[in-house]
């Protein structure tokens, strides 16, 4: 029975590559997007590792230490990724009741589920973990056969996070509601990704690079002296490969055995425990929202728009995907002044303008991305808004205001940080905030236009309502719109006519807003809600 | 009062609704037809979700094409698939509906009554995504009823409802019709149609096959016919031989 179940698991996994051509194209574009990650990581690490190999007395050891430490983070990431997935596939998946009704042993069912969860993490592993190992092997000058060991070790390794997550999930399921825990786990995963991303922006690997002017020998010694709390599966994986490059086959065998035994033990424990939990009372009750909806308390003509806005904000707050993307974009804005302004903050007016430019670009991209989500977040429920007595202008304005509300606070804080770091005077900082809020508006309107034109109103598959063209083109369109605005300000700075330039800039922003809204409305009215 | 004339809609050269004329007064009107007959397309045109290729829709004398917002204020609509905002609670969703229809104060008491009637008071603060299909259907029905519309468009309103809720809904609809509300509903449950309707219309392949009170239709198409027989007579054949073949192999 297991092969049959696994066949279904693989069919589900590749379901997006079957069926309609549009669906296949979308899946292929997503895959191409993901394939970019390994190359990005390898382009960063291959050269760095080669340089580290020349650090006296500790070259190879240092590279291995670095990869093992990074792999500890990969292990945590995979565990956090698996946790909500385990809760879903082992307790909440809609096919579970059907599978239980079939003449199949429960252990077989849960083994198939275990494999299914593990397969779900393969993409993440290939995108983030595998490139590090490949870079390490290249730096250590590994023979081609070592890459085969790498694949075997990786195969054993990826079952471990699933096992660990399953144990944690089952322990939590005995104490709390699975539904609540799945939501919490998804939130924690999102926050981990946001914090890790922000942290990585502040990490300056150049301090560890002997070829860089920022090189700090003490940082190398500190890093070499630090050791993760081991022994960990990530260490076994990295050590097995390092030992293989040194032809220490006994160490290779021991580390691979440790991986194999851990994976097998965790899988067995998880499956047996899950079968036993079938006889226990597992809570599946959902979370309750304690507050009763408060009255908006405003004049009647604004009430429908405010109601739509409140609904959009509630959906954004509770939908983990939307919340994570908002937080990630917010974190990008907050981190950007620390990452970029130190390099370009030259004295002088134009230099000051340039020091804000990375923030301006990020502001435009962030606001357009969030505005682009505005219509797809409605999904099939859009029918309730469309058959209600509210104008399409109100609907579109709500989407634009949502993006403004989500991005404006981060933009203001990022402007203040940049102003502090560049020593901008108070009037200049206030003007920078006003300009950036205007750019947020430009981005939000542009995002809305792109959303109306490129959202697939495919009611049969609302998960993919924004098509790939929309996602890719919106960045270029919004940057083109922003570039005109930036050129106006820049021209004012160069010609010494700042006030005229700002006036022209604000007129330009108004025009973008007005034209964007008209164009969106014209298209919105023509759409058929079949 | 609903008046539609010459209503036509095609998709990719397939005529879904073909020059449909109807007048529905303050009554419980049931719109019947096989799958794909054009019932939902008609409902979507009547509620402004689809623009007709030809023809007009008037709700209480207000044209959907000329004054869409005023026309939309006239009705409540419960679609066949509820498709609610999964991340809101029923309470928040109903509050949202009341706010966009501009009836929050009067509506709160009605919402409480309807939550009680449909036994959802205990679940009104749970997220909609955690409710069962039947409960979601009840929430969409409450949303259609709560803002006191003068016209109700209901697409398969009793589907997925438990017998008690279905009975409550029928009683509410009968009561509303007595108070002058127009109820326009589709259903595949012919028993519901038979016991509830003032008039029925049967549509097939986008065209109206029959319209009138059930008794009149029986006189017209054959006395002694049940609604099921009448429906099948007007909309298609029964595959008796294929069923016999299947049963022989079973």
XYZ file of C-alpha atoms in Angstrom:
780
model
C 0.000 0.000 0.000
C 2.865 2.377 0.739
C 3.952 2.713 -2.930
C 0.352 3.547 -3.861
C 0.127 6.221 -1.188
C 3.524 7.632 -2.153
C 2.445 7.714 -5.789
C -0.438 9.936 -4.744
C 1.922 12.093 -2.676
C 4.156 12.637 -5.719
C 1.120 13.266 -7.930
C -0.027 15.968 -5.510
C 3.456 17.440 -5.454
C 3.591 17.709 -9.223
C -0.092 18.577 -9.665
C 0.822 22.119 -10.693
C 2.766 20.840 -13.672
C -0.275 19.056 -15.040
C -3.512 20.407 -16.405
C -3.951 23.816 -17.961
C -1.063 25.484 -19.762
C -1.412 28.653 -17.663
C -1.054 26.574 -14.505
C 2.024 24.811 -15.879
C 3.630 28.099 -16.901
C 2.991 29.537 -13.453
C 4.541 26.511 -11.776
C 7.554 26.670 -14.084
C 8.084 30.372 -13.426
C 7.894 29.735 -9.671
C 10.440 26.949 -10.036
C 12.738 29.226 -12.035
C 12.381 31.877 -9.344
C 13.346 29.337 -6.667
C 16.233 28.048 -8.777
C 17.734 31.527 -8.550
C 18.450 31.086 -4.817
C 21.050 28.294 -5.039
C 22.986 30.210 -7.681
C 22.834 33.393 -5.613
C 24.165 31.633 -2.514
C 26.876 29.821 -4.473
C 27.977 33.010 -6.191
C 28.486 34.529 -2.730
C 30.140 31.557 -1.041
C 32.370 29.798 -3.595
C 34.880 32.672 -3.806
C 34.643 33.454 -0.088
C 35.394 29.850 0.878
C 38.339 29.750 -1.548
C 39.809 32.813 0.172
C 39.199 31.322 3.627
C 41.042 28.183 2.575
C 44.185 30.316 2.612
C 43.797 31.458 6.223
C 46.950 30.164 7.880
C 46.614 27.124 10.175
C 42.827 26.969 10.030
C 41.734 27.332 6.370
C 39.694 24.156 5.787
C 38.636 23.893 9.443
C 37.343 27.434 9.288
C 35.261 26.744 6.171
C 33.843 23.570 7.724
C 33.035 25.442 10.958
C 31.275 28.152 8.992
C 29.205 25.672 6.977
C 28.323 23.632 10.082
C 27.187 26.801 11.862
C 25.149 27.868 8.837
C 23.675 24.391 8.635
C 22.526 24.655 12.223
C 20.423 27.625 11.054
C 19.225 25.526 8.090
C 18.232 22.760 10.519
C 16.230 25.241 12.633
C 14.629 26.674 9.493
C 13.629 23.221 8.250
C 12.236 22.276 11.687
C 10.181 25.474 11.786
C 9.007 24.915 8.204
C 7.969 21.345 9.005
C 6.093 22.163 12.207
C 2.924 23.698 10.687
C 3.148 21.162 7.887
C 3.239 18.245 10.357
C 0.226 19.650 12.191
C -1.646 19.927 8.934
C -0.735 16.588 7.342
C -0.913 14.468 10.508
C -4.065 15.949 12.045
C -5.983 18.352 9.829
C -5.519 17.187 6.230
C -8.895 16.620 4.569
C -7.776 13.277 3.118
C -7.052 11.752 6.546
C -10.612 10.609 7.215
C -10.805 8.998 3.777
C -7.443 7.247 4.228
C -8.473 5.956 7.654
C -11.636 4.473 6.134
C -9.594 2.500 3.591
C -8.196 -0.955 4.408
C -4.683 0.408 5.052
C -2.558 0.009 8.163
C -2.353 3.278 10.099
C 1.434 3.049 10.316
C 1.575 2.959 6.524
C -0.685 5.998 6.297
C 1.454 8.001 8.707
C 4.688 6.865 7.061
C 3.348 8.239 3.784
C 2.434 11.455 5.606
C 5.955 11.601 7.059
C 7.413 11.355 3.569
C 4.925 13.956 2.320
C 5.991 16.480 4.965
C 9.656 15.786 4.221
C 9.142 16.287 0.499
C 7.605 19.645 1.317
C 10.915 20.789 2.830
C 13.086 19.564 -0.054
C 12.618 22.813 -1.991
C 13.835 24.865 0.970
C 16.787 22.522 1.499
C 17.824 22.659 -2.153
C 17.455 26.441 -2.214
C 19.278 27.248 1.024
C 21.243 24.247 2.323
C 22.587 22.343 -0.651
C 24.427 25.319 -2.240
C 26.455 25.728 0.968
C 27.529 22.092 0.813
C 28.381 22.345 -2.887
C 30.444 25.492 -2.249
C 32.251 23.770 0.619
C 33.018 20.702 -1.474
C 34.310 22.892 -4.310
C 36.507 24.879 -1.913
C 37.890 21.673 -0.391
C 38.599 20.346 -3.889
C 36.360 17.328 -3.398
C 36.380 14.489 -5.925
C 33.131 13.840 -7.878
C 32.393 10.787 -5.705
C 32.131 13.077 -2.667
C 29.109 14.739 -4.309
C 27.373 11.350 -4.301
C 28.037 11.081 -0.551
C 26.663 14.603 -0.241
C 23.385 13.502 -1.820
C 23.111 10.418 0.406
C 23.897 12.432 3.537
C 21.400 15.106 2.475
C 18.719 12.498 1.930
C 19.209 11.190 5.458
C 19.477 14.683 6.915
C 16.182 16.034 5.575
C 14.155 13.395 7.446
C 15.567 14.599 10.777
C 13.856 18.022 10.909
C 10.554 16.334 10.013
C 11.068 13.846 12.853
C 11.995 16.561 15.351
C 9.035 18.700 14.298
C 6.695 15.714 14.528
C 7.827 14.957 18.106
C 7.333 18.592 19.124
C 3.981 18.771 17.297
C 2.663 15.596 18.937
C 3.767 16.778 22.386
C 1.974 20.083 21.779
C -1.098 18.267 20.443
C -1.465 16.485 23.809
C -1.617 19.868 25.547
C -3.166 22.406 23.201
C -5.500 22.671 20.224
C -3.800 21.564 16.992
C -5.509 24.316 15.013
C -4.216 26.994 17.370
C -0.733 25.492 17.425
C -0.567 25.364 13.632
C -1.375 29.072 13.450
C 1.218 29.868 16.109
C 3.847 27.732 14.349
C 3.190 29.522 11.046
C 3.569 32.880 12.761
C 6.822 31.816 14.450
C 8.204 30.582 11.115
C 7.389 33.911 9.485
C 8.956 35.905 12.307
C 12.056 33.677 12.188
C 12.445 34.341 8.457
C 11.954 38.093 8.940
C 14.409 38.296 11.866
C 16.971 36.065 10.097
C 16.757 38.157 6.953
C 17.160 41.400 8.938
C 20.040 39.857 10.912
C 21.818 38.700 7.752
C 21.673 42.236 6.357
C 23.583 43.482 9.387
C 26.156 40.667 9.327
C 29.238 41.874 7.495
C 31.030 38.854 6.126
C 33.722 41.218 4.841
C 35.103 41.303 8.408
C 35.954 37.620 7.954
C 37.358 38.052 4.446
C 41.154 38.523 4.383
C 40.865 40.042 0.913
C 38.575 42.813 2.168
C 39.774 46.122 3.653
C 37.269 45.531 6.503
C 39.033 42.276 7.454
C 39.340 41.825 11.236
C 41.615 38.949 12.325
C 39.997 39.019 15.783
C 36.575 38.324 14.213
C 38.074 35.224 12.558
C 39.528 34.019 15.860
C 36.225 34.696 17.685
C 34.263 32.807 15.072
C 36.700 29.887 15.081
C 36.485 29.694 18.892
C 32.669 29.628 18.893
C 31.046 26.254 18.726
C 27.396 25.338 18.406
C 25.901 23.126 21.138
C 26.664 19.766 19.616
C 26.782 17.074 18.486
C 24.075 18.050 16.038
C 22.781 16.444 12.827
C 24.090 19.492 10.943
C 27.594 18.715 12.294
C 27.301 15.046 11.287
C 26.338 16.048 7.770
C 29.175 18.544 7.320
C 31.735 16.362 9.108
C 30.914 13.348 6.943
C 31.703 15.374 3.826
C 34.857 16.906 5.274
C 36.070 13.473 6.376
C 35.308 12.136 2.896
C 37.544 14.790 1.316
C 40.310 13.650 3.688
C 39.568 9.966 2.877
C 38.841 9.277 6.576
C 36.244 6.647 5.745
C 35.716 5.494 9.323
C 34.619 9.031 10.320
C 32.445 9.211 7.213
C 30.761 5.942 8.169
C 30.226 7.032 11.776
C 28.666 10.351 10.795
C 26.450 8.783 8.128
C 25.393 6.093 10.613
C 24.516 8.807 13.123
C 22.376 10.510 10.486
C 20.721 7.240 9.430
C 20.000 6.093 12.980
C 18.636 9.502 14.010
C 16.406 9.746 10.946
C 15.107 6.191 11.386
C 14.604 6.521 15.140
C 12.786 9.833 14.802
C 10.589 8.524 11.971
C 9.677 5.365 13.919
C 8.998 7.292 17.108
C 6.857 9.824 15.243
C 4.792 7.188 13.443
C 4.248 5.012 16.520
C 3.349 8.037 18.627
C 0.920 9.329 16.008
C -0.821 5.938 15.807
C -1.158 5.956 19.604
C -2.548 9.490 19.533
C -5.426 8.166 17.443
C -6.836 6.696 20.634
C -6.354 9.906 22.608
C -8.512 12.964 22.764
C -6.850 15.534 20.491
C -8.223 19.050 20.644
C -9.014 20.587 17.263
C -11.007 23.572 18.497
C -10.271 26.831 16.808
C -9.220 30.081 18.336
C -11.912 32.528 19.315
C -11.751 36.212 18.639
C -12.836 37.624 21.951
C -13.703 41.122 20.839
C -17.094 41.952 19.409
C -16.789 44.085 16.294
C -16.763 47.696 17.384
C -18.855 50.365 15.792
C -16.916 52.459 13.294
C -18.790 55.507 14.532
C -18.530 57.869 11.608
C -20.697 59.676 9.118
C -22.599 57.423 6.787
C -20.842 58.248 3.494
C -17.481 57.118 4.880
C -18.792 54.118 6.775
C -18.733 51.579 3.887
C -15.162 52.528 2.903
C -13.988 52.345 6.518
C -15.748 48.992 6.929
C -13.903 47.636 3.886
C -10.618 48.984 5.197
C -11.159 47.444 8.624
C -12.017 44.125 6.992
C -8.858 44.250 4.845
C -6.692 44.995 7.882
C -8.297 42.139 9.843
C -7.671 39.738 6.945
C -4.065 40.952 6.602
C -3.412 40.526 10.335
C -4.823 36.995 10.437
C -3.578 35.635 7.117
C -0.051 34.437 7.839
C 1.081 34.834 4.219
C -0.073 38.453 4.061
C 1.231 39.241 7.542
C 4.647 37.771 6.785
C 5.053 39.671 3.534
C 4.027 42.930 5.262
C 6.491 42.320 8.102
C 9.272 41.318 5.719
C 8.807 44.466 3.648
C 8.660 46.529 6.849
C 11.856 44.894 8.116
C 13.561 45.629 4.767
C 12.671 49.291 5.117
C 13.904 49.475 8.709
C 17.163 47.696 7.943
C 17.936 49.608 4.735
C 19.354 52.761 6.415
C 21.865 50.637 8.344
C 22.954 48.667 5.294
C 23.304 51.447 2.753
C 23.477 54.978 4.090
C 26.981 54.624 5.568
C 28.447 54.114 2.098
C 26.704 56.965 0.261
C 26.094 59.573 2.920
C 28.395 62.227 1.509
C 28.081 65.791 2.693
C 26.313 68.214 0.353
C 22.769 68.396 -0.907
C 22.984 65.887 -3.757
C 24.927 63.471 -1.541
C 22.194 63.745 1.039
C 19.590 63.034 -1.642
C 21.585 59.997 -2.764
C 21.731 58.633 0.774
C 17.928 58.400 0.774
C 17.708 56.784 -2.657
C 17.888 53.085 -1.570
C 15.093 53.783 0.893
C 13.077 55.493 -1.846
C 13.441 52.492 -4.153
C 12.471 50.075 -1.392
C 9.504 52.260 -0.443
C 8.211 52.162 -4.005
C 8.607 48.391 -4.317
C 7.121 47.676 -0.887
C 4.037 49.851 -1.353
C 3.321 48.512 -4.844
C 3.748 44.912 -3.660
C 1.269 45.424 -0.830
C -1.207 47.261 -3.064
C -0.974 44.436 -5.594
C -2.144 42.001 -2.890
C -5.207 44.125 -2.204
C -7.552 42.618 -4.763
C -6.357 38.995 -4.625
C -6.824 38.945 -0.844
C -10.546 39.224 -1.499
C -10.572 35.845 -3.234
C -14.071 34.572 -4.015
C -15.533 36.787 -1.285
C -15.222 39.777 -3.620
C -18.780 38.985 -4.737
C -20.120 40.335 -1.424
C -18.479 43.699 -2.082
C -19.437 43.815 -5.760
C -23.124 43.165 -5.165
C -23.232 45.636 -2.254
C -24.108 49.304 -2.730
C -20.503 50.527 -2.747
C -18.753 52.189 -5.656
C -15.785 50.600 -7.376
C -13.828 53.790 -6.588
C -14.314 53.081 -2.863
C -13.128 49.502 -3.352
C -9.945 50.599 -5.130
C -9.287 53.456 -2.716
C -9.543 51.009 0.182
C -6.804 48.883 -1.373
C -4.553 51.910 -1.839
C -5.148 53.173 1.712
C -4.429 49.673 3.086
C -0.986 49.711 1.450
C -0.397 53.245 2.759
C -1.303 52.291 6.317
C 0.898 49.209 6.273
C 3.988 50.859 4.791
C 3.817 54.482 5.975
C 4.854 53.816 9.624
C 7.925 51.829 8.535
C 8.779 54.500 5.956
C 8.600 57.290 8.523
C 10.821 55.398 10.982
C 13.306 54.506 8.202
C 13.414 58.178 7.125
C 14.080 59.248 10.705
C 16.892 56.685 11.048
C 18.426 57.853 7.765
C 18.086 61.477 8.853
C 19.838 60.662 12.137
C 22.641 58.742 10.418
C 23.221 61.434 7.784
C 22.785 64.369 10.128
C 19.869 65.810 8.158
C 18.400 68.941 9.748
C 14.802 68.817 11.037
C 13.219 70.679 8.059
C 15.113 68.419 5.653
C 13.983 65.314 7.527
C 10.362 66.505 7.479
C 10.623 67.111 3.733
C 12.191 63.677 3.230
C 9.275 62.104 5.117
C 6.747 64.026 2.992
C 8.514 62.956 -0.203
C 8.681 59.336 0.849
C 5.022 59.250 1.840
C 4.302 60.612 -1.635
C 6.395 57.811 -3.100
C 4.376 55.348 -1.014
C 1.237 56.761 -2.630
C 2.813 56.482 -6.109
C 3.800 52.883 -5.418
C 0.398 51.962 -4.011
C -1.481 53.428 -6.982
C 0.867 51.752 -9.451
C 0.464 48.439 -7.593
C -3.316 48.783 -7.790
C -3.198 49.444 -11.534
C -0.994 46.379 -12.034
C -3.329 44.320 -9.817
C -6.417 45.241 -11.814
C -4.673 44.466 -15.096
C -2.779 41.329 -14.160
C -4.857 39.609 -11.506
C -6.337 36.352 -12.745
C -9.927 36.439 -11.679
C -9.857 32.661 -11.892
C -12.485 31.786 -9.382
C -11.739 28.099 -9.733
C -8.231 28.576 -8.362
C -8.185 31.683 -6.196
C -4.860 30.832 -4.580
C -3.061 32.082 -7.665
C -4.955 35.229 -8.464
C -1.912 37.323 -9.326
C -0.271 36.101 -12.485
C 3.480 35.882 -12.925
C 3.508 38.795 -15.385
C 1.981 41.001 -12.688
C 4.532 39.990 -10.099
C 7.528 40.551 -12.377
C 6.343 43.622 -14.281
C 5.134 45.569 -11.270
C 8.688 46.121 -9.971
C 9.830 47.611 -13.277
C 6.700 49.722 -13.721
C 6.831 51.163 -10.223
C 10.546 51.916 -10.538
C 9.903 53.723 -13.830
C 7.127 55.774 -12.189
C 9.388 56.479 -9.194
C 12.373 57.364 -11.407
C 10.467 60.294 -12.938
C 9.633 61.577 -9.441
C 13.231 61.162 -8.295
C 14.490 62.918 -11.438
C 12.314 65.934 -10.683
C 13.726 66.214 -7.152
C 17.282 65.570 -8.349
C 16.957 68.239 -11.062
C 15.777 70.695 -8.422
C 18.809 69.887 -6.255
C 21.253 70.295 -9.146
C 19.691 73.568 -10.362
C 19.278 74.953 -6.856
C 15.507 75.211 -7.338
C 14.382 72.876 -4.586
C 11.043 74.499 -3.841
C 9.987 74.535 -7.507
C 11.092 70.936 -7.830
C 9.112 69.865 -4.768
C 6.043 71.649 -6.098
C 6.420 69.909 -9.463
C 7.030 66.617 -7.671
C 3.808 66.857 -5.673
C 1.873 67.772 -8.863
C 3.426 64.717 -10.503
C 2.347 62.498 -7.575
C -1.192 63.850 -7.843
C -1.219 63.104 -11.588
C 0.043 59.553 -11.019
C -2.687 59.059 -8.416
C -5.469 60.509 -10.577
C -4.479 58.770 -13.824
C -3.808 55.478 -12.002
C -7.213 55.542 -10.372
C -9.025 56.339 -13.638
C -7.183 53.627 -15.576
C -7.849 51.039 -12.854
C -11.523 51.936 -12.701
C -11.926 51.679 -16.464
C -10.466 48.181 -16.424
C -12.259 47.145 -13.214
C -15.662 48.016 -14.707
C -15.046 45.771 -17.706
C -14.198 42.675 -15.702
C -16.720 39.852 -15.724
C -17.343 38.085 -12.419
C -18.216 34.698 -13.833
C -40.721 43.692 -7.583
C -38.307 42.320 -10.159
C -38.639 42.974 -13.862
C -36.212 41.576 -16.390
C -36.665 41.873 -20.104
C -34.709 40.414 -23.001
C -31.869 39.363 -20.696
C -29.115 37.676 -22.712
C -25.605 36.549 -21.894
C -23.083 34.518 -23.901
C -19.717 33.087 -22.953
C -17.347 32.180 -25.802
C -20.221 32.033 -28.283
C -22.268 29.757 -26.017
C -25.551 31.397 -25.076
C -25.993 30.914 -21.339
C -29.143 33.018 -21.020
C -31.268 33.697 -24.078
C -33.674 36.659 -24.138
C -35.216 35.961 -20.764
C -38.310 37.916 -19.699
C -39.660 37.696 -16.152
C -41.781 39.690 -13.752
C -41.783 38.736 -10.115
C -43.971 40.475 -7.567
C -44.129 40.205 -3.777
C -44.102 36.445 -3.800
C -41.879 33.445 -3.317
C -40.643 32.685 -6.779
C -38.640 29.572 -7.532
C -36.320 29.336 -10.478
C -35.680 25.739 -11.530
C -33.427 24.188 -14.126
C -30.872 21.425 -14.638
C -27.147 22.044 -14.038
C -25.783 24.572 -16.528
C -29.248 25.797 -17.505
C -28.362 29.444 -16.807
C -29.882 29.946 -13.346
C -26.774 31.280 -11.629
C -25.829 33.424 -14.643
C -29.303 34.979 -14.494
C -28.913 35.606 -10.763
C -25.496 37.178 -11.290
C -26.900 39.541 -13.913
C -29.777 40.444 -11.620
C -27.367 41.247 -8.775
C -24.934 43.267 -10.907
C -22.077 40.762 -10.811
C -22.345 40.231 -14.569
C -23.186 42.757 -17.243
C -25.838 41.436 -19.650
C -25.066 41.425 -23.373
C -28.635 42.545 -23.946
C -31.694 43.302 -21.870
C -32.447 45.129 -18.652
C -32.964 44.378 -14.986
C -35.173 46.536 -12.812
C -35.442 46.065 -9.065
C -38.352 47.903 -7.496
C -38.380 50.106 -10.573
C -34.662 50.955 -10.347
C -32.513 50.016 -13.312
C -29.390 47.999 -12.473
C -27.590 49.490 -15.485
C -28.459 53.148 -14.844
C -28.446 53.305 -11.038
C -26.429 50.317 -9.852
C -25.852 51.541 -6.286
C -29.524 52.348 -5.699
C -30.539 49.020 -7.246
C -28.044 47.112 -5.083
C -29.499 48.700 -1.959
C -32.772 46.867 -2.707
C -31.633 43.280 -2.327
C -29.812 40.711 -0.279
C -28.020 37.845 -2.010
C -26.932 34.466 -0.690
C -24.807 32.638 -3.263
C -24.797 28.861 -3.662
C -21.210 28.599 -2.403
C -20.895 30.912 0.600
C -17.200 31.851 -0.071
C -16.996 34.086 2.963
C -13.935 35.908 4.272
C -12.296 32.988 6.045
C -10.215 35.172 8.350
C -13.190 37.053 9.796
C -15.575 35.817 12.449
C -19.308 35.570 11.646
C -19.861 38.517 13.975
C -17.253 40.634 12.157
C -18.581 39.613 8.748
C -22.166 40.542 9.610
C -20.952 43.842 11.094
C -19.091 44.435 7.812
C -22.254 43.751 5.803
C -24.272 46.085 8.045
C -21.672 48.824 7.661
C -21.487 48.648 3.883
C -25.301 48.645 3.642
C -25.390 51.554 6.098
C -27.678 49.811 8.570
C -25.501 49.135 11.616
C -27.770 50.226 14.474
C -31.026 48.590 13.413
C -29.126 45.592 12.151
C -27.391 44.602 15.375
C -30.571 43.403 17.040
C -31.585 41.539 13.882
C -28.153 39.933 13.698
C -28.487 38.693 17.289
C -31.939 37.250 16.489
C -30.696 35.527 13.352
C -27.609 34.107 15.106
C -29.989 32.639 17.710
C -32.425 31.256 15.134
C -29.643 29.563 13.173
C -27.896 28.427 16.380
C -24.695 30.281 15.630
C -24.516 32.486 18.730
C -21.967 30.179 20.318
C -19.740 30.231 17.232
C -20.055 33.888 16.218
C -16.570 34.724 17.511
C -14.812 31.777 15.868
C -13.015 32.332 12.596
C -15.197 31.453 9.599
C -12.483 29.104 8.291
C -13.149 26.891 11.325
C -16.878 26.553 10.692
C -18.517 23.647 8.880
C -19.996 24.045 5.389
C -23.523 24.239 6.789
C -22.551 26.912 9.281
C -20.911 28.978 6.557
C -24.111 28.714 4.549
C -26.069 29.975 7.568
C -23.704 32.967 7.876
C -24.232 33.854 4.212
C -28.017 33.612 4.702
C -27.820 35.865 7.761
C -25.786 38.334 5.668
C -28.521 38.365 3.033
C -31.310 38.851 5.584
C -29.758 41.157 8.157
C -30.002 44.510 6.375
C -33.769 44.182 5.748
C -33.713 44.012 1.939
C -36.915 44.368 -0.055
C -35.796 41.640 -2.454
C -33.990 38.405 -1.636
C -31.952 36.480 -4.184
C -31.126 33.040 -2.850
C -29.114 30.498 -4.808
C -29.788 26.995 -3.421
C -30.474 28.351 0.068
C -31.354 25.028 1.695
C -28.335 23.120 0.333
C -25.992 22.063 3.192
C -28.480 23.182 5.850
C -29.609 20.767 8.547
C -33.374 20.017 8.558
C -34.006 22.326 11.504
C -32.213 25.290 9.919
C -33.912 24.566 6.570
C -37.284 24.646 8.324
C -36.411 27.909 10.087
C -35.358 29.430 6.791
C -38.577 28.360 5.080
C -40.635 29.900 7.902
C -38.648 33.133 7.703
C -39.073 33.346 3.937
C -42.819 32.712 4.107
C -43.115 35.399 6.795
C -41.078 37.895 4.780
C -43.218 37.315 1.689
C -46.307 38.063 3.804
C -44.629 41.337 4.765
C -44.143 42.305 1.117
C -40.623 41.028 0.424
C -39.892 39.479 -2.984
C -38.056 36.169 -2.709
C -36.372 34.837 -5.823
C -34.653 31.520 -5.255
C -33.161 28.611 -7.110
C -33.185 25.074 -5.811
C -32.637 21.510 -6.928
C -34.707 20.207 -4.052
C -38.074 19.908 -5.726
C -39.835 19.102 -2.473
C -38.837 22.547 -1.203
C -40.106 24.112 -4.399
C -43.363 22.166 -4.252
C -44.176 23.137 -0.673
C -42.995 26.728 -0.667
C -43.466 28.460 -3.980
C -46.135 30.843 -5.139
C -44.898 30.521 -8.701
C -42.110 28.672 -10.435
C -40.167 29.159 -13.631
C -38.271 26.374 -15.369
C -35.267 27.305 -17.476
C -33.336 24.984 -19.784
C -30.372 25.852 -22.011
C -30.853 29.536 -21.210
C -34.501 29.660 -22.298
C -37.635 29.807 -20.232
C -39.622 26.568 -20.644
C -42.492 27.235 -18.294
C -43.697 29.789 -15.772
C -46.671 29.996 -13.455
C -48.258 28.630 -10.303
C -47.668 24.911 -9.865
C -51.345 24.026 -10.157
C -51.640 25.948 -13.412
C -48.592 24.205 -14.834
C -50.046 20.837 -13.883
C -53.204 21.722 -15.779
C -51.083 22.876 -18.719
C -48.709 19.902 -18.924
C -50.713 17.002 -17.494
C -52.777 16.612 -14.359
C -51.445 14.267 -11.734
C -47.854 15.082 -12.562
C -45.566 15.691 -9.629
C -43.152 18.625 -9.909
C -40.379 16.080 -10.518
C -42.272 14.564 -13.446
C -43.061 18.011 -14.793
C -39.456 19.118 -14.460
C -38.165 16.019 -16.251
C -40.771 16.309 -18.956
C -39.613 19.836 -19.715
C -35.854 19.483 -19.303
C -34.745 16.052 -20.476
C -34.843 12.321 -20.583
C -34.207 9.727 -17.888
C -31.499 7.179 -18.676
C -33.513 4.158 -17.472
C -31.767 1.624 -19.697
C -28.314 2.767 -18.561
C -29.383 2.502 -14.923
C -30.688 -1.020 -15.526
C -27.371 -1.910 -17.163
C -25.445 -0.547 -14.184
C -27.610 -2.416 -11.689
C -27.120 -5.674 -13.573
C -23.340 -5.312 -13.196
C -23.522 -4.180 -9.558
